[in-house]
Short mmCIF file of C-alpha atoms and ligand atoms in Angstrom, two decimals:
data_model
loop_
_atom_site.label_atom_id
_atom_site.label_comp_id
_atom_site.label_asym_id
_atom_site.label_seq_id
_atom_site.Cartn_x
_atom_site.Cartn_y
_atom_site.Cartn_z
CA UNK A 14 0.00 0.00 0.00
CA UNK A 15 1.43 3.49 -0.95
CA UNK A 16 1.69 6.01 1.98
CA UNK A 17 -1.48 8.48 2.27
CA UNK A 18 0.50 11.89 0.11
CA UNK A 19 1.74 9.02 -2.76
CA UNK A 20 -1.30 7.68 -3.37
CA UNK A 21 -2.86 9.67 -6.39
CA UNK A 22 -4.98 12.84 -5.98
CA UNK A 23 -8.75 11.92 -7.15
CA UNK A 24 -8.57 12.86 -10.68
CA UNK A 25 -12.11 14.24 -11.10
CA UNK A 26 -12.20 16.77 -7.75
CA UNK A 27 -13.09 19.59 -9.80
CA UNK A 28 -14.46 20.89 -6.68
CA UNK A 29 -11.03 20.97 -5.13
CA UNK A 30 -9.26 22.17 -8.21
CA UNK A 31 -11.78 25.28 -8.30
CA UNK A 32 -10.83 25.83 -4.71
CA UNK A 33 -7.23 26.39 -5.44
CA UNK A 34 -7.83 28.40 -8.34
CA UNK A 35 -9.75 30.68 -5.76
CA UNK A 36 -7.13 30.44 -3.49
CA UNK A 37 -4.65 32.08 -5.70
CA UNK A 38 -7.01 34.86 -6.63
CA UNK A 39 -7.47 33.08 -10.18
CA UNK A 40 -11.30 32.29 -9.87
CA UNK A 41 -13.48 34.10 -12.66
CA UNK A 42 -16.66 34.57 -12.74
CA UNK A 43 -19.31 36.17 -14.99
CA UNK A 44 -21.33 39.32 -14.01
CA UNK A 45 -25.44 40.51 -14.98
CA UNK A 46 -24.65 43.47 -16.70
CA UNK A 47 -26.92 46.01 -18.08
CA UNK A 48 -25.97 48.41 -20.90
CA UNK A 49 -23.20 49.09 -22.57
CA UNK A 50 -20.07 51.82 -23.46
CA UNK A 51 -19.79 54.02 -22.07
CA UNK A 52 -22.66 53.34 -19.04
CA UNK A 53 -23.58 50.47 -17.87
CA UNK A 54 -25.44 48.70 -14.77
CA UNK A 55 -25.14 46.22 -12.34
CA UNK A 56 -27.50 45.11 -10.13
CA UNK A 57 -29.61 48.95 -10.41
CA UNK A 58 -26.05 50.06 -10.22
CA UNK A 59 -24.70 52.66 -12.79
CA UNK A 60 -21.12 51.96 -13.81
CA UNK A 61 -18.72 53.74 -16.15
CA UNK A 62 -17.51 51.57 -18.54
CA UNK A 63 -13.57 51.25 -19.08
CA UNK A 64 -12.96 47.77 -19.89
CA UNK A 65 -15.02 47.53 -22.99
CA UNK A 66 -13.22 47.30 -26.64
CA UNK A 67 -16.30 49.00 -28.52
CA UNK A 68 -13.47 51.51 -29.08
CA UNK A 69 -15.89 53.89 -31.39
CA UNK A 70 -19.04 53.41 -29.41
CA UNK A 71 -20.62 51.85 -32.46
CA UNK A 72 -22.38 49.12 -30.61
CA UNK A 73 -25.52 51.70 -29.43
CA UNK A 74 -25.73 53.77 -32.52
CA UNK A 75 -28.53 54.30 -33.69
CA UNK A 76 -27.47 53.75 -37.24
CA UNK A 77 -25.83 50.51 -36.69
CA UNK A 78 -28.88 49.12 -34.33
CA UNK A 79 -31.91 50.37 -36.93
CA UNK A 80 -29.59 48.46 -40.00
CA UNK A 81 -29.78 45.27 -37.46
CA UNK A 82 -33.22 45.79 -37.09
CA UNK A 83 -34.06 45.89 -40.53
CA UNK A 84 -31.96 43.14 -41.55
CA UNK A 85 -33.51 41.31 -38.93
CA UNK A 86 -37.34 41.73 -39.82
CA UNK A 87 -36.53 41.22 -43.46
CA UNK A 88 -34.34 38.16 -43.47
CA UNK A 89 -35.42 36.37 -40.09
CA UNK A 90 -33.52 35.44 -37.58
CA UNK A 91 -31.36 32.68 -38.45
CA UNK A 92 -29.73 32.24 -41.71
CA UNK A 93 -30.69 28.31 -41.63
CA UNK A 94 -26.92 27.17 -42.67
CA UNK A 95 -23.58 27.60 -43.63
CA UNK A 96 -22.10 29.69 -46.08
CA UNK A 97 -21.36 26.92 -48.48
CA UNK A 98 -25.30 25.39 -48.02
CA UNK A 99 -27.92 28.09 -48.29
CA UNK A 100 -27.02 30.32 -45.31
CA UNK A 101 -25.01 32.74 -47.68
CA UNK A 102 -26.73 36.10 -48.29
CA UNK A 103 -26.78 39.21 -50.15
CA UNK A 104 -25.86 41.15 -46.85
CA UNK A 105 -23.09 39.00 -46.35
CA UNK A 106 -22.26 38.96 -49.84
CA UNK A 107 -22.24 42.42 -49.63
CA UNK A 108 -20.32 43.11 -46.53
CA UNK A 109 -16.94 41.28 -47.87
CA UNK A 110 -17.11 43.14 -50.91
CA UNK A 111 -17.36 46.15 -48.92
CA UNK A 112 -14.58 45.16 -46.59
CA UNK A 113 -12.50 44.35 -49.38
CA UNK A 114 -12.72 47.52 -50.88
CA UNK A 115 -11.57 49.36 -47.68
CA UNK A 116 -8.76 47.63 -46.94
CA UNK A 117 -7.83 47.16 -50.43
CA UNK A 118 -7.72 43.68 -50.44
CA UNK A 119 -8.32 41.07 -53.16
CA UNK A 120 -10.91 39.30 -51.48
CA UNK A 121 -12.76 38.92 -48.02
CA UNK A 122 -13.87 36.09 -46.43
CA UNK A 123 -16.76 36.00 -43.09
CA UNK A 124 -16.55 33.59 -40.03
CA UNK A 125 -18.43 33.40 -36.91
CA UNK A 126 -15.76 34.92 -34.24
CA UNK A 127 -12.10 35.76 -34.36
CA UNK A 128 -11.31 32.82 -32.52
CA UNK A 129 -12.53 30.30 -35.26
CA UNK A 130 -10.90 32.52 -38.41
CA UNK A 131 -7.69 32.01 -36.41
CA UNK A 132 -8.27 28.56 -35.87
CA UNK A 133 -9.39 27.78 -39.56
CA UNK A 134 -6.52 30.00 -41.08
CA UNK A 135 -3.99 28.51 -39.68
CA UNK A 136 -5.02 24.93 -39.76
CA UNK A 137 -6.03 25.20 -43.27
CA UNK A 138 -2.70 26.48 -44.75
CA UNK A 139 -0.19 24.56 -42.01
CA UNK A 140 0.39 21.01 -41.67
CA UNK A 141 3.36 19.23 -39.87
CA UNK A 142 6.28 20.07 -42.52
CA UNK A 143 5.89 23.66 -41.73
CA UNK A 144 7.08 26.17 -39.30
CA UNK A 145 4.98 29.27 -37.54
CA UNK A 146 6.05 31.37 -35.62
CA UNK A 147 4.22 33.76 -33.16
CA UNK A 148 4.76 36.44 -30.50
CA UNK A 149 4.87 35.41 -27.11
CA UNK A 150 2.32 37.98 -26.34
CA UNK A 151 -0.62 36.61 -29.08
CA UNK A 152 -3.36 35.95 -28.78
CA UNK A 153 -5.06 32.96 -27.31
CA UNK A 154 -7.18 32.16 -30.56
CA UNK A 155 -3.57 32.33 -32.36
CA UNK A 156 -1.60 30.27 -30.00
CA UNK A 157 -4.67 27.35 -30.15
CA UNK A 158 -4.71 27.42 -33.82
CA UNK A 159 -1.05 26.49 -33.94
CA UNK A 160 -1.37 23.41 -31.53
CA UNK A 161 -4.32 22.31 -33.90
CA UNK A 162 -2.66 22.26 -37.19
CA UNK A 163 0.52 20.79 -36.19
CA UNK A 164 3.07 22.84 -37.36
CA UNK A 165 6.38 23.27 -35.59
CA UNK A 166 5.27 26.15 -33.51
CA UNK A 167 7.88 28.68 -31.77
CA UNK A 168 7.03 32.00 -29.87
CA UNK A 169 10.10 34.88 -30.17
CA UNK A 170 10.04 36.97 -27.57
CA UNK A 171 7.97 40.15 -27.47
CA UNK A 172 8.49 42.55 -30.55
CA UNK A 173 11.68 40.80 -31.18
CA UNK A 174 12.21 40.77 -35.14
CA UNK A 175 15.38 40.14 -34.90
CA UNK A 176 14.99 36.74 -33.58
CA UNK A 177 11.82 35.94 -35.55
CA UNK A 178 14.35 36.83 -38.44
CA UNK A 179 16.92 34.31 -37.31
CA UNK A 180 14.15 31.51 -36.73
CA UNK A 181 12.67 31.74 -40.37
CA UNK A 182 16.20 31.31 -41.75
CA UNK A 183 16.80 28.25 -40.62
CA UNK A 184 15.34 24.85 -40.44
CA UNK A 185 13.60 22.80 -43.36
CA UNK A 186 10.06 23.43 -43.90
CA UNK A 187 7.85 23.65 -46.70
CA UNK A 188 5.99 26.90 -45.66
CA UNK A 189 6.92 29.08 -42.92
CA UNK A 190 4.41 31.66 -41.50
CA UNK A 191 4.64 34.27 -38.95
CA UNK A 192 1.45 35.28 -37.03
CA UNK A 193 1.52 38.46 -34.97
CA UNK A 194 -1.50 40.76 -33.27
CA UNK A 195 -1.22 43.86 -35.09
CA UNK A 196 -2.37 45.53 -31.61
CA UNK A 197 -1.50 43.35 -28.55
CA UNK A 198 -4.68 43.18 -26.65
CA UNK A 199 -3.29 43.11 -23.15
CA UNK A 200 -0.52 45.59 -23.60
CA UNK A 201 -1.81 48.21 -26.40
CA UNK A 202 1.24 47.90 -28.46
CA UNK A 203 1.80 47.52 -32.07
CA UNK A 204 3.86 45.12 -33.57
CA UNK A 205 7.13 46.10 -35.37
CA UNK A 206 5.44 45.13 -38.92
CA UNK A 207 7.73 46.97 -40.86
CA UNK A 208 10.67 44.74 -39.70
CA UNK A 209 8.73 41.65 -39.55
CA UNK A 210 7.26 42.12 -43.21
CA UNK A 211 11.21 42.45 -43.95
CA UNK A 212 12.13 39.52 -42.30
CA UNK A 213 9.07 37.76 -44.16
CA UNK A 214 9.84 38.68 -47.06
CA UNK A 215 13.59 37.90 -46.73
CA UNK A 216 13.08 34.00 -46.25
CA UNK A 217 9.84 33.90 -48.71
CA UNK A 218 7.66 33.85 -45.30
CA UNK A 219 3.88 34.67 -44.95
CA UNK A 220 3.08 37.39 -42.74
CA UNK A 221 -0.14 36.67 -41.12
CA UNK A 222 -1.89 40.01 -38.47
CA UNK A 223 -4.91 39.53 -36.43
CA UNK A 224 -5.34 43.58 -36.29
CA UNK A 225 -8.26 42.70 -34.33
CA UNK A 226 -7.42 45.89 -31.88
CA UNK A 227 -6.25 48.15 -34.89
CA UNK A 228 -8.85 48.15 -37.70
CA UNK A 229 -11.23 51.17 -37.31
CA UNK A 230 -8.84 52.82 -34.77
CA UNK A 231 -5.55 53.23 -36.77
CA UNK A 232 -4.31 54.41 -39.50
CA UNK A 233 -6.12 55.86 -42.60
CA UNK A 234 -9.89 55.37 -42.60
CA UNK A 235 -9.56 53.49 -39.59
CA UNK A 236 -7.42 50.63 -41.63
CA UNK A 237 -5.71 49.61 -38.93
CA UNK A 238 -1.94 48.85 -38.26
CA UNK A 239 -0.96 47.49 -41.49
CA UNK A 240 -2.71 50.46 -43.24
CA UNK A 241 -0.92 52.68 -40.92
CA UNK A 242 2.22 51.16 -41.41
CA UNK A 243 1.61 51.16 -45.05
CA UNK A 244 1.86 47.16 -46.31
CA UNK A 245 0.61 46.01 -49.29
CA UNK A 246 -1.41 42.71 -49.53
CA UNK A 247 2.26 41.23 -50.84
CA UNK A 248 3.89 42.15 -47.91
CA UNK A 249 1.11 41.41 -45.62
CA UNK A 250 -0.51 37.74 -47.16
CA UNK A 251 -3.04 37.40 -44.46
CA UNK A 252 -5.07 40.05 -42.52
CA UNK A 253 -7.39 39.34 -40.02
CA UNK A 254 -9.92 41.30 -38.58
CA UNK A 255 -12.77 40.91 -35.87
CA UNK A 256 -16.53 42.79 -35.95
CA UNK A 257 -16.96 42.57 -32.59
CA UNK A 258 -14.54 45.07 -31.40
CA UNK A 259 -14.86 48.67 -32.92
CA UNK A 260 -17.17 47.64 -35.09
CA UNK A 261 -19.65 47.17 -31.95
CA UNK A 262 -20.89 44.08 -33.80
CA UNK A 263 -20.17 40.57 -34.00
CA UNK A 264 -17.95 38.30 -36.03
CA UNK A 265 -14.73 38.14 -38.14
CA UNK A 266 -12.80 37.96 -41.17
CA UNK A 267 -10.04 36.96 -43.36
CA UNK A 268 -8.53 39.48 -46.17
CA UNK A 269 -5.89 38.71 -48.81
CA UNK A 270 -5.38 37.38 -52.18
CA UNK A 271 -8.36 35.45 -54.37
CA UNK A 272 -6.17 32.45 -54.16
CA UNK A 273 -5.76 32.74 -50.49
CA UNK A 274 -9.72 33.21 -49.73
CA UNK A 275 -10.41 30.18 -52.20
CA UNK A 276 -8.23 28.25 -50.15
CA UNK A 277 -9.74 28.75 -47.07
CA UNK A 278 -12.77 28.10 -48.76
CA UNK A 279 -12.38 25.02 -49.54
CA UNK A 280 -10.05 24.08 -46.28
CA UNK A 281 -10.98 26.21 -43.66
CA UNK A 282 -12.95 24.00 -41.43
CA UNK A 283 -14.37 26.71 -38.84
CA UNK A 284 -15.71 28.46 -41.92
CA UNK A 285 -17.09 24.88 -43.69
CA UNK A 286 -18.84 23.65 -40.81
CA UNK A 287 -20.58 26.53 -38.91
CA UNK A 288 -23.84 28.11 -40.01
CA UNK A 289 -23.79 30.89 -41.44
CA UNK A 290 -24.12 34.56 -38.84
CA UNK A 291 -27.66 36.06 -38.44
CA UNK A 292 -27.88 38.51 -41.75
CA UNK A 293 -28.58 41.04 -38.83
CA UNK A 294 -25.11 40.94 -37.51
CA UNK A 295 -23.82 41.66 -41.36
CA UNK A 296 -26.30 44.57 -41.70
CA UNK A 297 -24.80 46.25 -38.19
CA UNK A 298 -20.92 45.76 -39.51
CA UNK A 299 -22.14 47.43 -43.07
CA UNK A 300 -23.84 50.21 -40.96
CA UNK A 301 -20.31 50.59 -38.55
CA UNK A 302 -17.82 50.65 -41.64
CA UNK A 303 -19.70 53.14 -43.03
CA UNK A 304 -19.21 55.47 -39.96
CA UNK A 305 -15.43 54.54 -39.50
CA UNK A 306 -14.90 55.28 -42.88
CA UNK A 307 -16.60 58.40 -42.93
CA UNK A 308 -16.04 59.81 -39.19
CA UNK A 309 -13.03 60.59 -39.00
CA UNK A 310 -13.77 62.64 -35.64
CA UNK A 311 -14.28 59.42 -33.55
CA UNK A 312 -10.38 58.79 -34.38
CA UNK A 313 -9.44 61.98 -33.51
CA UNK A 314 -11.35 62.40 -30.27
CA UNK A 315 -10.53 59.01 -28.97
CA UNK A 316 -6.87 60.17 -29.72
CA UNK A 317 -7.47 63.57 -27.57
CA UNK A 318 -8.72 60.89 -24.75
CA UNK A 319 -5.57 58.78 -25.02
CA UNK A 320 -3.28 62.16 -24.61
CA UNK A 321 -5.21 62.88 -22.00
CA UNK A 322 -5.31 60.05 -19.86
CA UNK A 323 -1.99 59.49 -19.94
CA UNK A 324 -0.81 62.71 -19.02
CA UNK A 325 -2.81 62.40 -16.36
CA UNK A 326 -1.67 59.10 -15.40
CA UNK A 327 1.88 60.26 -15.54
CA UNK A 328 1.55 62.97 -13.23
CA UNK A 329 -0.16 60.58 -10.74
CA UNK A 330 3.76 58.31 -10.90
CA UNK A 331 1.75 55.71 -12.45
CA UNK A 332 3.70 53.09 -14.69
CA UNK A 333 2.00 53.35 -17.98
CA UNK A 334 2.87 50.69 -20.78
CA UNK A 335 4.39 52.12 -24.21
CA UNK A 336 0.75 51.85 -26.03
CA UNK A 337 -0.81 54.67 -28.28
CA UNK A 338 -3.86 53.03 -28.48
CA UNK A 339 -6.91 52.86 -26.11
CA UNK A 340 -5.83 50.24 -24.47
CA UNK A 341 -3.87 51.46 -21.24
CA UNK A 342 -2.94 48.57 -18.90
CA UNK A 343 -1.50 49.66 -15.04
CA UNK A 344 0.38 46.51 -14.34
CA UNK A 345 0.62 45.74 -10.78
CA UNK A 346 2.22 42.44 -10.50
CA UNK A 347 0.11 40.22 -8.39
CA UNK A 348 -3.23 38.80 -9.38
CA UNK A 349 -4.68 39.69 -6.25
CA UNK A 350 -3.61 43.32 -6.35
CA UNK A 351 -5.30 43.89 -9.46
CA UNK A 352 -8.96 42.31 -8.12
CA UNK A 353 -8.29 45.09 -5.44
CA UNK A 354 -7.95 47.66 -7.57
CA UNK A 355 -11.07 46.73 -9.69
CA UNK A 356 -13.03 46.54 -6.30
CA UNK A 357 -11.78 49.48 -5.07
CA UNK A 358 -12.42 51.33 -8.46
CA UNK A 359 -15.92 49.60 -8.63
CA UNK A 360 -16.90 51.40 -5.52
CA UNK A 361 -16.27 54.78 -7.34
CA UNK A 362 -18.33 53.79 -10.12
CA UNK A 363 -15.99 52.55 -12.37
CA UNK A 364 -15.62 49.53 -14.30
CA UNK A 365 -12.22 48.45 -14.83
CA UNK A 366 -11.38 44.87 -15.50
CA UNK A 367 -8.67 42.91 -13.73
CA UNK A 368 -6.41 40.83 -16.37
CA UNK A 369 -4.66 37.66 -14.20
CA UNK A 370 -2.58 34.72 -15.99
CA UNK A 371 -2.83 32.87 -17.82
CA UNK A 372 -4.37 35.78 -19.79
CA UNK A 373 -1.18 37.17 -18.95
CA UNK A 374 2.48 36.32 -17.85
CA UNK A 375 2.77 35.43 -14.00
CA UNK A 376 3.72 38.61 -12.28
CA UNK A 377 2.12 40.93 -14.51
CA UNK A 378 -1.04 41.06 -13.66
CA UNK A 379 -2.71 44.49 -14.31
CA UNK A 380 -6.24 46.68 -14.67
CA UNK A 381 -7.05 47.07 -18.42
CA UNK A 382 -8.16 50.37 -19.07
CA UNK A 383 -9.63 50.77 -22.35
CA UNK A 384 -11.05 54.18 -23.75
CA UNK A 385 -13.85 54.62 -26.10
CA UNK A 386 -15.32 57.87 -28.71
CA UNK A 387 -18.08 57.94 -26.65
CA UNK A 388 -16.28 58.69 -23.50
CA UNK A 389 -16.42 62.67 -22.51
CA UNK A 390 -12.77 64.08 -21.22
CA UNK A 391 -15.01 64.95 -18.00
CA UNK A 392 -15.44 60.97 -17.85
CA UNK A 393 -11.73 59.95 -18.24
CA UNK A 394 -10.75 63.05 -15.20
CA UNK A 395 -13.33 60.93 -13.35
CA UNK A 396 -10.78 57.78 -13.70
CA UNK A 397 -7.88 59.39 -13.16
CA UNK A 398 -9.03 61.18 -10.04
CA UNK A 399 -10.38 57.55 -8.95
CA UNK A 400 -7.05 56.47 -9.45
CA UNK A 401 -5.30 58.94 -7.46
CA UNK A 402 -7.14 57.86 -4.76
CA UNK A 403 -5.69 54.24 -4.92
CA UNK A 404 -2.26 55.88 -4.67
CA UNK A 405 -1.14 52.94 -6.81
CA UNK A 406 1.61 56.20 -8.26
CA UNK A 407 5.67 55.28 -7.44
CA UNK A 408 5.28 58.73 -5.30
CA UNK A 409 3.07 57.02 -2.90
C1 PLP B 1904 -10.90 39.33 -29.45
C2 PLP B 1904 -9.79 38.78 -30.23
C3 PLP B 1904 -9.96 37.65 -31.03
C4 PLP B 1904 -11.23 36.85 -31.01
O1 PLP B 1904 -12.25 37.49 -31.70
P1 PLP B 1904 -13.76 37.08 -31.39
O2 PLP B 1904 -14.50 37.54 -32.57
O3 PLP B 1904 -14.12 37.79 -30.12
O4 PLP B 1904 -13.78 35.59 -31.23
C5 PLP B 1904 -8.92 37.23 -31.81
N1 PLP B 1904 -7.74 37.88 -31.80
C6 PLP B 1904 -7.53 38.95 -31.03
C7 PLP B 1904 -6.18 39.62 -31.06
C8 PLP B 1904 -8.54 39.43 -30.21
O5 PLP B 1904 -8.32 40.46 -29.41
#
């Protein structure tokens, strides 16, 4: 007989599992929540909302919601099947064409969420001869969609071309890929896609960006960061972007070359066998591009916010990440830390979400501030002031 601590733990006590998850301040748990960006309400509670990534405020317009409702009293609620079935419809039809015109792509192709057009992507062009390589610092959706297609998979440290450089040149593959987030959606970053299109293009690479954080807030027209960093559809093989973000709708997609969207057509199987999104959902993303292509202003105050905020946060001694965009982490180290600081900024009336690992590194935990168009400059003082009162500033 082994000793009591040898013998094996019971392999299904979830129960106990979930308790030590708890115990190290890991436990997550989902909220009611009324409303969206930039008010919302919990429990007959109002809330400011600083966690959401409806960057433009597009999700409650009333342009975008009547286009929904249209779509939805005309079409129905379901579409009935996938794309390659019957579910396919002129809305849909007509929202790749329109997204490949913007982004001056060949061709555009719609899936459900982000997380399956990463998925399908990469499973339908990789195989186990090939290499891909990926930030550290991707995505999850990413990161899963290299364990499923097999590919030798490495991860270069953060940013680091230079490495990601060496990698590609060496080793025997047939293809090699590189997937990055054009925005890193825990730190606010952008990629170095200059030197990583270089490094691409140097060992006859694909570049792959999920700019799911950049489109509509970046560059030109909202084209995100491979618009604002100015690559072609060469240099740049595979762009992906997601309609749930500042779009303030729901789904994704896949942009690049005819032979590229054909491919994934016929390979991709998160696009093959899903049904098809509600024509309604289509109708609101046709509605949103509309406004990001013709606002301009949204960019441009959201910008003003950004300035603004940090500024601010800087004169509190608070340790802002390098990010330009609206997403402005406060890293604090320990998980439980940050839970503190989203309780204690909860009872000011804000909503500010903690991000723990595995989400992110161990030791980096850190509140996720994100800023939206629709947020007043009265509304972002608000945070900052609710901040200073944390004295979470090096001065402190
Ligand atoms: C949100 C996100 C996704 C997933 O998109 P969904 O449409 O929400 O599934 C993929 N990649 C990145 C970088 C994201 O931030």
């Amino acid at each position: 007989m082994p000793a009591a601590d040898e013998r094996a733990a019971d392999p299904w006590d979830l129960t106990g599992e979930l308790r030590e998850q708890a115990r190290r301040q890991l436990y997550r748990r989902t909220r009611v929540r009324e409303g969206g960006t930039p008010r919302l309400r919990e429990r007959g509670r109002e809330l400011l909302n600083f966690c959401a990534n409806d960057y433009l405020g597009l999700s409650e317009d009333p342009r975008v919601v009547e286009a929904a409702r249209a779509a939805l009293a005309r079409d129905g609620a379901g579409s009935g099947a996938a794309h390659l079935v019957s579910g396919h419809r002129p809305e849909h039809q007509a929202l790749e064409e329109e997204l490949a015109d913007w982004l001056g792509r060949e061709r555009v192709l719609l899936f459900s969420t982000g997380y399956m057009a990463n998925l399908g992507v990469l499973d339908a062009l990789l195989g186990r001869a090939d290499l891909l390589l990926q930030d550290r610092l991707n995505h999850a959706s990413l990161l899963d969609g290299g364990r499923l297609c097999g590919a030798r998979m490495r991860r270069y440290p953060h940013g680091d071309a230079a490495q990601a450089a060496r990698w590609l040149a060496s080793g025997e593959h047939r293809r090699r890929l590189l997937a990055t987030d054009g925005v890193f959606s825990m730190d606010g970053d952008l990629a170095p896609l200059d030197a990583l299109a270089a490094a691409c293009a140097a060992s006859g690479a694909w570049l792959m960006v999920d700019d799911a954080h950049g489109l509509g807030v970046l560059g030109p027209q909202g084209r995100g960061s491979v618009a604002h960093f100015g690559l072609s559809q060469t240099q740049v093989p595979v762009l992906l972007g997601t309609l749930g973000k500042a779009f303030g709708s729901f789904g994704a997609f896949v942009a690049g070359s005819e032979a590229l969207i054909e491919t994934l057509v016929q390979r991709a199987r998160t696009f093959i066998y899903t049904t098809a999104a509600p024509t309604a959902q289509a109708a609101a993303s046709r509605a949103a591009l509309r406004i990001i292509r013709e606002e301009p202003e949204r960019r441009e105050h959201l910008q003003v916010l950004i300035r603004r905020f940090r500024a601010g946060a800087e004169s509190l001694g608070l340790a802002l990440l390098p990010s330009a965009t609206p997403i402005q982490p406060l890293v604090l180290g320990g998980a439980g830390a940050a839970l503190r600081a989203a309780e204690a900024l909860a009872a000011q009336g804000l909503l500010v979400s903690a991000i723990r690992p595995p989400t992110v590194p161990a030791g980096t935990a850190r509140l996720r501030i994100t800023l939206s168009a629709v947020h007043s400059e009265a509304q972002v003082d608000r945070l900052l002031e609710a901040l200073a009162r944390l004295r979470l500033g090096q001065a402190s």
